[in-house]
Amino acid sequence: QVAASLRLRNLRGIQSRVEQLSQPYDVVSCRAFAALQDFTAWSAQTLKPDGIWLAMKAKHPEDELAQLPASVQVLRIEALQVPGLDAERCIVWMQHAPAQ
């Protein structure tokens, strides 16, 4: 819906179970899916090495951030205003951590 509304012809959304995906993607996103640690672990093989994970959360996920492994780098946490919803929401931007 977003790609069509914004006329983003090079964006193609795939609604699928993560274990059914067989190729790497530039962006892997979720909304109300799982804890950040589980989301990144379960989808690591589907994210390109330079790709981005986007996870929408109800509030700033302090506890979940503390549980992320060193292999995941948090880039930023962005507050969201969802039209028609009077509740706190944010999106967590992450990537594979650079090799040490």
mmCIF file of C-alpha atoms in Angstrom:
data_model
loop_
_atom_site.group_PDB
_atom_site.id
_atom_site.type_symbol
_atom_site.label_atom_id
_atom_site.label_comp_id
_atom_site.label_asym_id
_atom_site.label_seq_id
_atom_site.Cartn_x
_atom_site.Cartn_y
_atom_site.Cartn_z
ATOM 1 C CA GLN A 1 0.000 0.000 0.000
ATOM 2 C CA VAL A 2 2.811 2.429 0.885
ATOM 3 C CA ALA A 3 4.711 1.738 -2.330
ATOM 4 C CA ALA A 4 1.585 2.383 -4.401
ATOM 5 C CA SER A 5 0.575 5.490 -2.438
ATOM 6 C CA LEU A 6 4.046 7.017 -2.766
ATOM 7 C CA ARG A 7 4.523 5.747 -6.346
ATOM 8 C CA LEU A 8 7.730 3.921 -5.438
ATOM 9 C CA ARG A 9 8.077 1.649 -8.438
ATOM 10 C CA ASN A 10 11.318 0.049 -7.214
ATOM 11 C CA LEU A 11 9.790 -1.003 -3.875
ATOM 12 C CA ARG A 12 8.114 -4.367 -3.658
ATOM 13 C CA GLY A 13 6.671 -5.579 -0.388
ATOM 14 C CA ILE A 14 6.574 -9.283 0.359
ATOM 15 C CA GLN A 15 4.248 -10.557 3.046
ATOM 16 C CA SER A 16 5.694 -13.897 4.049
ATOM 17 C CA ARG A 17 6.928 -15.982 6.921
ATOM 18 C CA VAL A 18 10.640 -15.286 7.340
ATOM 19 C CA GLU A 19 11.573 -18.975 7.172
ATOM 20 C CA GLN A 20 10.013 -19.181 3.693
ATOM 21 C CA LEU A 21 12.284 -16.507 2.208
ATOM 22 C CA SER A 22 15.198 -17.856 0.206
ATOM 23 C CA GLN A 23 17.109 -14.819 -1.001
ATOM 24 C CA PRO A 24 18.721 -11.796 0.697
ATOM 25 C CA TYR A 25 16.917 -8.432 0.734
ATOM 26 C CA ASP A 26 17.961 -4.799 1.172
ATOM 27 C CA VAL A 27 15.332 -4.212 3.874
ATOM 28 C CA VAL A 28 13.600 -6.617 6.231
ATOM 29 C CA SER A 29 10.864 -5.052 8.326
ATOM 30 C CA CYS A 30 8.317 -6.126 10.885
ATOM 31 C CA ARG A 31 5.451 -4.760 12.928
ATOM 32 C CA ALA A 32 4.241 -6.434 16.106
ATOM 33 C CA PHE A 33 6.250 -9.556 15.265
ATOM 34 C CA ALA A 34 8.735 -10.548 17.974
ATOM 35 C CA ALA A 35 11.406 -9.301 20.330
ATOM 36 C CA LEU A 36 14.268 -7.568 18.514
ATOM 37 C CA GLN A 37 16.677 -10.382 19.392
ATOM 38 C CA ASP A 38 14.353 -12.998 17.864
ATOM 39 C CA PHE A 39 13.494 -10.873 14.820
ATOM 40 C CA THR A 40 17.153 -10.285 13.918
ATOM 41 C CA ALA A 41 18.177 -13.897 14.624
ATOM 42 C CA TRP A 42 15.339 -15.416 12.612
ATOM 43 C CA SER A 43 15.812 -13.067 9.649
ATOM 44 C CA ALA A 44 19.618 -12.664 9.586
ATOM 45 C CA GLN A 45 19.979 -14.958 6.547
ATOM 46 C CA THR A 46 17.442 -12.880 4.586
ATOM 47 C CA LEU A 47 19.192 -9.523 5.100
ATOM 48 C CA LYS A 48 21.962 -8.495 2.710
ATOM 49 C CA PRO A 49 25.298 -7.723 4.405
ATOM 50 C CA ASP A 50 24.692 -3.985 3.920
ATOM 51 C CA GLY A 51 20.921 -4.229 4.449
ATOM 52 C CA ILE A 52 18.706 -2.634 7.084
ATOM 53 C CA TRP A 53 16.308 -4.144 9.589
ATOM 54 C CA LEU A 54 13.303 -1.969 10.502
ATOM 55 C CA ALA A 55 11.241 -2.972 13.513
ATOM 56 C CA MET A 56 8.157 -1.039 14.591
ATOM 57 C CA LYS A 57 7.660 -1.079 18.341
ATOM 58 C CA ALA A 58 4.955 0.264 20.634
ATOM 59 C CA LYS A 59 7.427 2.138 22.817
ATOM 60 C CA HIS A 60 11.172 2.601 23.193
ATOM 61 C CA PRO A 61 12.359 -1.013 23.698
ATOM 62 C CA GLU A 62 15.092 -0.550 26.342
ATOM 63 C CA ASP A 63 14.957 -4.147 27.574
ATOM 64 C CA GLU A 64 14.997 -5.608 24.067
ATOM 65 C CA LEU A 65 17.918 -3.412 23.001
ATOM 66 C CA ALA A 66 19.949 -4.709 25.932
ATOM 67 C CA GLN A 67 19.358 -8.293 24.733
ATOM 68 C CA LEU A 68 20.659 -7.764 21.179
ATOM 69 C CA PRO A 69 23.850 -9.658 20.332
ATOM 70 C CA ALA A 70 27.043 -7.867 19.323
ATOM 71 C CA SER A 71 26.368 -8.967 15.724
ATOM 72 C CA VAL A 72 23.520 -6.417 15.510
ATOM 73 C CA GLN A 73 24.200 -2.692 15.402
ATOM 74 C CA VAL A 74 21.397 -0.257 16.266
ATOM 75 C CA LEU A 75 21.601 2.741 13.946
ATOM 76 C CA ARG A 76 18.811 4.849 15.433
ATOM 77 C CA ILE A 77 15.429 4.775 17.089
ATOM 78 C CA GLU A 78 12.900 7.079 15.507
ATOM 79 C CA ALA A 79 9.676 8.212 17.187
ATOM 80 C CA LEU A 80 6.596 7.762 14.986
ATOM 81 C CA GLN A 81 3.279 9.577 14.821
ATOM 82 C CA VAL A 82 0.699 7.145 13.482
ATOM 83 C CA PRO A 83 -2.355 8.965 12.085
ATOM 84 C CA GLY A 84 -5.501 8.144 14.021
ATOM 85 C CA LEU A 85 -3.564 6.507 16.863
ATOM 86 C CA ASP A 86 -2.933 8.297 20.143
ATOM 87 C CA ALA A 87 -0.174 5.988 21.381
ATOM 88 C CA GLU A 88 3.592 5.888 21.534
ATOM 89 C CA ARG A 89 5.294 4.144 18.588
ATOM 90 C CA CYS A 90 8.860 3.993 17.308
ATOM 91 C CA ILE A 91 10.867 2.316 14.607
ATOM 92 C CA VAL A 92 14.241 0.727 15.341
ATOM 93 C CA TRP A 93 16.811 0.873 12.514
ATOM 94 C CA MET A 94 19.468 -1.871 12.693
ATOM 95 C CA GLN A 95 22.110 -3.538 10.555
ATOM 96 C CA HIS A 96 24.658 -6.315 10.756
ATOM 97 C CA ALA A 97 27.519 -5.056 12.927
ATOM 98 C CA PRO A 98 30.824 -4.512 11.122
ATOM 99 C CA ALA A 99 33.275 -7.398 11.467
ATOM 100 C CA GLN A 100 35.774 -6.869 14.259
#
